[in-house]
CSV table of C-alpha atoms in Angstrom, one decimal:
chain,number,residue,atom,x,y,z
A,1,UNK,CA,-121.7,-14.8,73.6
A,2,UNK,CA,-121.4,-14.4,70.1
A,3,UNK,CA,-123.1,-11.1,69.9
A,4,UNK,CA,-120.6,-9.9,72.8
A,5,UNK,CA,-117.8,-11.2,70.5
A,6,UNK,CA,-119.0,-9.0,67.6
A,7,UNK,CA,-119.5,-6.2,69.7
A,8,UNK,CA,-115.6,-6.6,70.5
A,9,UNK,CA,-114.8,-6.6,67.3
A,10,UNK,CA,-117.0,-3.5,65.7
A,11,UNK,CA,-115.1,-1.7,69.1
A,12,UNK,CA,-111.9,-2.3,68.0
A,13,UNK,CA,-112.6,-1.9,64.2
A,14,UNK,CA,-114.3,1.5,65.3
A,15,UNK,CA,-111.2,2.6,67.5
A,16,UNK,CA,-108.0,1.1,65.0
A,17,UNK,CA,-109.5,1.9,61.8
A,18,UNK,CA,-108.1,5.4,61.2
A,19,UNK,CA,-104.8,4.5,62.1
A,20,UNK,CA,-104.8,1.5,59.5
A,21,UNK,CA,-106.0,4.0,57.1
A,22,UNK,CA,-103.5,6.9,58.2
A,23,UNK,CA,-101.0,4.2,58.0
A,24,UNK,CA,-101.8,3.0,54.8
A,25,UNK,CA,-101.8,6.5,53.5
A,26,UNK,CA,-98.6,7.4,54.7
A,27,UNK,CA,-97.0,4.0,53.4
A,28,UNK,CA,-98.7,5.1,49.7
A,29,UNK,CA,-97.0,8.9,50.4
A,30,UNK,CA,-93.7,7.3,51.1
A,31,UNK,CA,-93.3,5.3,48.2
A,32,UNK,CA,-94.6,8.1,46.0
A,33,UNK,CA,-92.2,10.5,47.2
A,34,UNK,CA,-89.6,7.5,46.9
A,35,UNK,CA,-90.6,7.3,42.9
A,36,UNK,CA,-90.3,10.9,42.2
A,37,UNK,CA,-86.6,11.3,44.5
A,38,UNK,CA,-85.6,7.9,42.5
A,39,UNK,CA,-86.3,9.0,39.1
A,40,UNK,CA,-84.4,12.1,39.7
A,41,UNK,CA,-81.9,10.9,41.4
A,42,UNK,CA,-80.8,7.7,38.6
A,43,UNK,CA,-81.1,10.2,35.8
A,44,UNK,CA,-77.7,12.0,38.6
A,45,UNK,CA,-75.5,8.3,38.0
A,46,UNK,CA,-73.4,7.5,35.4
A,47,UNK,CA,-73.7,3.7,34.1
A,48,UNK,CA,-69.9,2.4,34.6
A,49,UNK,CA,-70.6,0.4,31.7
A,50,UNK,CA,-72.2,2.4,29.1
A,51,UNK,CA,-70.4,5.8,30.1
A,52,UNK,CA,-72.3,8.1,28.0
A,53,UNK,CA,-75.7,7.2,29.8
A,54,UNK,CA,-77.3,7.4,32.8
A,55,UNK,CA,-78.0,4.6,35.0
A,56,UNK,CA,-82.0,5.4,34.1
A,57,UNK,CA,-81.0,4.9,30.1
A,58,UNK,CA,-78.8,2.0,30.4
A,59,UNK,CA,-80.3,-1.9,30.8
A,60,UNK,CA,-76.3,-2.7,31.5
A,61,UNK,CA,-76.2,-5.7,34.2
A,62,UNK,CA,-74.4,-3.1,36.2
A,63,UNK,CA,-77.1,-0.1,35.9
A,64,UNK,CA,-79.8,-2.7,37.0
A,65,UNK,CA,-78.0,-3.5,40.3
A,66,UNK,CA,-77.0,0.3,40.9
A,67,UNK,CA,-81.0,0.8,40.6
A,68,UNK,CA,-81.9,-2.3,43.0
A,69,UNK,CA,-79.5,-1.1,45.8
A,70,UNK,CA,-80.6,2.4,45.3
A,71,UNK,CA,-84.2,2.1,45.8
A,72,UNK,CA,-83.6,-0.6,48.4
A,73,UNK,CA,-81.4,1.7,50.0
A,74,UNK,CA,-84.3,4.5,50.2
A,75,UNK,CA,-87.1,2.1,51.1
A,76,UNK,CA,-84.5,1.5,54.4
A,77,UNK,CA,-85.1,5.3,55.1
A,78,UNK,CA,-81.3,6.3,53.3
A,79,UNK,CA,-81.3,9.7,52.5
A,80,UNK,CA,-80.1,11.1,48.9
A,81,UNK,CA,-76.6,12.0,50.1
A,82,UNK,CA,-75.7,9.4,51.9
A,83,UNK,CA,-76.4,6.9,48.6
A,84,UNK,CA,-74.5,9.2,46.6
A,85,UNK,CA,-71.9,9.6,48.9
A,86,UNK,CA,-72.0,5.6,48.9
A,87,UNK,CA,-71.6,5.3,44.8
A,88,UNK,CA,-68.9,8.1,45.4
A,89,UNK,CA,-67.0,6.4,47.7
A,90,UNK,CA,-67.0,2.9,45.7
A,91,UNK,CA,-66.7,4.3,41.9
A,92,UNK,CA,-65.5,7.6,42.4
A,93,UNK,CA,-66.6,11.2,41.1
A,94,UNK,CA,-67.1,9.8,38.0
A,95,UNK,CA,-70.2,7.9,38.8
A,96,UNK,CA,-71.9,11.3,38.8
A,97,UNK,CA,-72.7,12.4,35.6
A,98,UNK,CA,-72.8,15.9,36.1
A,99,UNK,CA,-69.9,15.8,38.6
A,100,UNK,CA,-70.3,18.6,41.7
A,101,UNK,CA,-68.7,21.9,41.4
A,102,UNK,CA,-65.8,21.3,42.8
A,103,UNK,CA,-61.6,22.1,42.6
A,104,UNK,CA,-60.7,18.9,41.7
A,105,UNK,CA,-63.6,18.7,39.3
A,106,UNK,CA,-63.1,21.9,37.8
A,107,UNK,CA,-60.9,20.8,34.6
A,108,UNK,CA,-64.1,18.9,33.9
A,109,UNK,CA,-66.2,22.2,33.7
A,110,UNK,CA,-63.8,24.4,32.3
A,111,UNK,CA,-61.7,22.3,30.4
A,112,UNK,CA,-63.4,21.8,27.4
A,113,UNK,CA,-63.7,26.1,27.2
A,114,UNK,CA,-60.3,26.5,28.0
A,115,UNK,CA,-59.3,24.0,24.5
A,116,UNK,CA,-61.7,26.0,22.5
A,117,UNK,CA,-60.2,29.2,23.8
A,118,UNK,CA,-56.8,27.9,22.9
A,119,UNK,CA,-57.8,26.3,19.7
A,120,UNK,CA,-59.4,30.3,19.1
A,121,UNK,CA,-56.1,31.4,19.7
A,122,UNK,CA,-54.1,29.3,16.9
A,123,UNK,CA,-56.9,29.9,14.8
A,124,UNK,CA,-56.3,33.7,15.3
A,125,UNK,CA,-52.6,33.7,15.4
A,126,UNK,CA,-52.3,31.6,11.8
A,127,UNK,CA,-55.0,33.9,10.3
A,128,UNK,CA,-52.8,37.0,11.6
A,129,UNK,CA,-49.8,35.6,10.1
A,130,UNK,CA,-51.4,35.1,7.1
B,1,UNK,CA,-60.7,0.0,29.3
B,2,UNK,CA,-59.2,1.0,32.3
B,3,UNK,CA,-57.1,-1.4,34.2
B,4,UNK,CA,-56.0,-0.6,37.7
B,5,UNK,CA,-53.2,-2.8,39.1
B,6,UNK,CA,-51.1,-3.1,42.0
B,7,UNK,CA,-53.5,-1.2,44.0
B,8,UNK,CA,-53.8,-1.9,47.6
B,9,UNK,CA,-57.4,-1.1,49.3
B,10,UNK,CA,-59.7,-3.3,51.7
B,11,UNK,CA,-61.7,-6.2,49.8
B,12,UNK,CA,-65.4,-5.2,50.7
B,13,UNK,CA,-66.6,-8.3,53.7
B,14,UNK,CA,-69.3,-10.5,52.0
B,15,UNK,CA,-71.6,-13.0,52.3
B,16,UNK,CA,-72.8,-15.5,49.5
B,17,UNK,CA,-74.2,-18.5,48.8
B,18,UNK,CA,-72.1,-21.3,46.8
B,19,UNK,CA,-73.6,-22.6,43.9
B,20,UNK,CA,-75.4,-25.4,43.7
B,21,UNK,CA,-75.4,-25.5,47.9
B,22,UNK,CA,-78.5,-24.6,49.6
B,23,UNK,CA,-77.9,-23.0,53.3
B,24,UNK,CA,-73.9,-22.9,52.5
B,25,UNK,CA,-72.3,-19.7,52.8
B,26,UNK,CA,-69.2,-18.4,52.7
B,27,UNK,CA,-67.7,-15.0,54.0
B,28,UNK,CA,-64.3,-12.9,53.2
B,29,UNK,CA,-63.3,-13.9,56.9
B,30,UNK,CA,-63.2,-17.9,55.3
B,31,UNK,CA,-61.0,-17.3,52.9
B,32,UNK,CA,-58.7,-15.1,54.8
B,33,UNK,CA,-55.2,-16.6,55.6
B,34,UNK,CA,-53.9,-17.0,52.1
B,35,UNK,CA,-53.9,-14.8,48.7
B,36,UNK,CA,-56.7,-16.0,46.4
B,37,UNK,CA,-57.8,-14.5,43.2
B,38,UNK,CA,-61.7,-13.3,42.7
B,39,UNK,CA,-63.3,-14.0,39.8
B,40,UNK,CA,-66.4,-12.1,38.5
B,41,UNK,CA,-67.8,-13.9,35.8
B,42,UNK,CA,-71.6,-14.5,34.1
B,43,UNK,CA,-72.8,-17.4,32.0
B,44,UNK,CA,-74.4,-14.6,29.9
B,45,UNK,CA,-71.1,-12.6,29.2
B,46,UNK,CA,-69.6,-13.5,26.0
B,47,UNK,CA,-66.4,-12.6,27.2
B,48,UNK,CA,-66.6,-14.7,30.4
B,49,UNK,CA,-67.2,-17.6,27.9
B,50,UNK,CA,-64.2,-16.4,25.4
B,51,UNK,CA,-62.1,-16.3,28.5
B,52,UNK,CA,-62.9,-20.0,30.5
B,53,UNK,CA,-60.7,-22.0,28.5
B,54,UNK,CA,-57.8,-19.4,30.2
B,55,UNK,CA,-58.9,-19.9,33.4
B,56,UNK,CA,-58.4,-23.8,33.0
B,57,UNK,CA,-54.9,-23.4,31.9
B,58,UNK,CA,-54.0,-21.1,35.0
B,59,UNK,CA,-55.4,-23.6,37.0
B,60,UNK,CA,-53.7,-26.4,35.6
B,61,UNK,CA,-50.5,-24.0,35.9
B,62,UNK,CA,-50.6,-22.4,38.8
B,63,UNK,CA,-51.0,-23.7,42.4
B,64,UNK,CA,-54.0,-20.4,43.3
B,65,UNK,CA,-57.1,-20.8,44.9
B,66,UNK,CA,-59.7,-19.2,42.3
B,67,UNK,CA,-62.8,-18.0,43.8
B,68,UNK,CA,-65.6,-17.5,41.4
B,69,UNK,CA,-68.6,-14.8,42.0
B,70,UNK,CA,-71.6,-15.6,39.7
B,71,UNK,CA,-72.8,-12.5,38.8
B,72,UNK,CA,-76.8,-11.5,38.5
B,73,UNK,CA,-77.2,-15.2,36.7
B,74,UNK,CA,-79.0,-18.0,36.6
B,75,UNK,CA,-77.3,-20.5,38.9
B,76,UNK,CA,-78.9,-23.6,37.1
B,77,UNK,CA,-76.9,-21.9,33.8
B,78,UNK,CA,-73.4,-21.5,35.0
B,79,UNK,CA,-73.6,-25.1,36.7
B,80,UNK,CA,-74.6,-26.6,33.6
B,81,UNK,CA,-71.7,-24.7,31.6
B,82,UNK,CA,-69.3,-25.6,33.9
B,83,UNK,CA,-70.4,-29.5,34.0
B,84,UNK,CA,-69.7,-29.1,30.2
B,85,UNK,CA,-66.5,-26.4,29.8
B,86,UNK,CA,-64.9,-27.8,33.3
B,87,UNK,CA,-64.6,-26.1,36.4
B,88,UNK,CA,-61.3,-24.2,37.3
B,89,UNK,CA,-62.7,-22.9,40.3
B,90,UNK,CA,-62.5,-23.8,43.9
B,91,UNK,CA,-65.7,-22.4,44.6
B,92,UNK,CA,-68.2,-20.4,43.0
B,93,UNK,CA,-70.3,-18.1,44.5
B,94,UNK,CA,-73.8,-16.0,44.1
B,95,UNK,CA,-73.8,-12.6,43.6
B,96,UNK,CA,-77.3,-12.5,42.5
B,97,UNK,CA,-78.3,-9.0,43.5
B,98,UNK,CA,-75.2,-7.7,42.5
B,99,UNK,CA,-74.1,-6.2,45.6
B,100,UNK,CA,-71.0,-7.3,46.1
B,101,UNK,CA,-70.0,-6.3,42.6
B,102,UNK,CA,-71.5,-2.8,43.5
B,103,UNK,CA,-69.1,-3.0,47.0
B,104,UNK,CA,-65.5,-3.7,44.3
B,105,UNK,CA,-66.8,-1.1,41.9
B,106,UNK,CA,-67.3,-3.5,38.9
B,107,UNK,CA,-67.7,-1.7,35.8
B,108,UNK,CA,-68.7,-5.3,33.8
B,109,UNK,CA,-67.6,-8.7,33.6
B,110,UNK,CA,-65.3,-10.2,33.5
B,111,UNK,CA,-63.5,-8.5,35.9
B,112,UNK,CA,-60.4,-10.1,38.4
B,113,UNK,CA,-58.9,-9.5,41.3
B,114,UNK,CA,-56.2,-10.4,43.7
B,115,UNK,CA,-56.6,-10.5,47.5
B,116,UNK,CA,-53.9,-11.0,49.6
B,117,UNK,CA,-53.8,-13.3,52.9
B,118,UNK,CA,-54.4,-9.8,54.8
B,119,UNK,CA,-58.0,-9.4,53.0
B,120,UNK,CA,-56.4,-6.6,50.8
B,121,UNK,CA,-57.4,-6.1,46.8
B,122,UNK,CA,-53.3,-6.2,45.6
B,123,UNK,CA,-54.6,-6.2,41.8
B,124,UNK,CA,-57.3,-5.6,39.8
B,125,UNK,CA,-58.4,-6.2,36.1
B,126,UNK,CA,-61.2,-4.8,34.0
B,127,UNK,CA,-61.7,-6.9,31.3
B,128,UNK,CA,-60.6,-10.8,29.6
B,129,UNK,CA,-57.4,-11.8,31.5
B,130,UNK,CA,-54.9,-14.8,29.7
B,131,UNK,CA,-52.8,-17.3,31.2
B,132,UNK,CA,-50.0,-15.3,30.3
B,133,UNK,CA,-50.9,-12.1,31.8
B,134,UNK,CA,-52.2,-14.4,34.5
B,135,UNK,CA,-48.0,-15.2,34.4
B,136,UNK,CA,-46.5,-11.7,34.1
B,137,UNK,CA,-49.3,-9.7,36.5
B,138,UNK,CA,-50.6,-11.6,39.0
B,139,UNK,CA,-48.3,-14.6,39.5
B,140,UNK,CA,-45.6,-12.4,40.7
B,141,UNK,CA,-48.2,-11.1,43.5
B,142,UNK,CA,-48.5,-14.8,44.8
């Protein structure tokens, strides 16, 4: 009886075994390509408290939960966009701190040119005068 | 820092724990039916601490319900301040994770808001709040 109960067993090990190990592979593979996609992606979000850093820079109370709900967001299978688009929708554009190419962004991009074009301008028009 | 008031926009639907209560939650739907002002405070935030004695005089002042959320704290902490300091609030609950927070777009603590009977944020404030803004803000909303 006991033999036949080990002979079970070896069986199943035998037949199950690659799948536990595919599986374990594929969980290891997940949450490496969750570390790399989550590093990148908090060095994309502005802390709301310390606004000059990034949520990967900042130990703010704030930055830590943004970083909790983010990687508990992609552990549930959320993709990059749709967390974005989630910090988007509840702090606004500013939460990303290189904001997207947009119209509305665009005084952002060009704005600080356009002041040293126009400070360029004064500069030129006093020296002219002079 | 920026203060946004007047504003009207959905409160985010919630689920915490009270403090101190084990198995007793309470949800937006619960406190529904009148205007109440959220709280989001921390036992660690020297501002929240500056600020207490303020909330005890709106209390004492004005007839509001003041829900508390415990921010990413120690719960044994804040119980033990508010045994001490005195407890404005009608209750306090855990936002330990932070979500919530995340949900209203908190920037820091303190922040405050006002919700109105519908479920809707009517006012929102970034930073220490006095009795007498308290007066010439919010009490006005009631």
């Amino acid at each position: 009886m006991r033999v036949n109960l080990l002979y079970i067993l070896f069986f199943y090990l035998f037949c199950f075994a690659p799948f536990l190990l595919a599986e374990d592979k594929l969980y290891t593979r997940t949450l490496e390509v969750h570390k790399t996609t989550y590093q990148t992606f908090i060095k994309e979000i502005r802390c709301m408290t310390c606004p000059n850093q990034t949520i990967a820079d900042s130990q703010a109370p704030v930055a830590l939960a943004m970083r909790e709900e983010i990687l508990r967001r992609m552990e549930a299978g959320e993709s990059v966009e749709a967390i974005r688009a989630y910090l988007v929708a509840h702090y606004g554009e500013r939460v990303l701190y290189k904001p997207a190419l947009e119209n509305k962004t665009l005084p952002l991009w060009w704005g600080p040119i356009g002041m040293l074009g126009v400070g360029f301008l004064i500069w030129f028009a006093i020296m002219r005068k002079r | 820092m920026k203060q946004e008031k007047h504003i009207v926009q959905a409160c985010p639907d919630f689920v915490l724990k009270k403090l101190g209560k084990e198995e007793n939650f309470v949800t937006l739907s619960d406190l529904k039916g009148h205007p109440f002002v959220l709280h989001v405070w921390a036992s660690w935030c020297g501002a929240c601490l500056q600020e207490h004695n303020e909330w005890i005089k709106i209390k004492q002042r004005f007839p509001v319900t003041i829900v508390a959320v415990l921010y990413r704290d120690e719960g044994s902490v804040a119980l033990e301040m508010l045994k001490e300091k005195g407890d404005p609030y009608s209750c306090v609950l855990e936002d330990k994770a932070g979500r919530l927070g995340l949900d209203l777009g908190l920037m820091g603590t303190p922040e405050t808001f006002l919700i109105d009977k519908e479920g809707d944020i009517r006012y929102h404030r970034v930073g220490v709040l006095t009795a007498s803004i308290f007066e010439k803000e919010v009490a006005p909303l009631l």
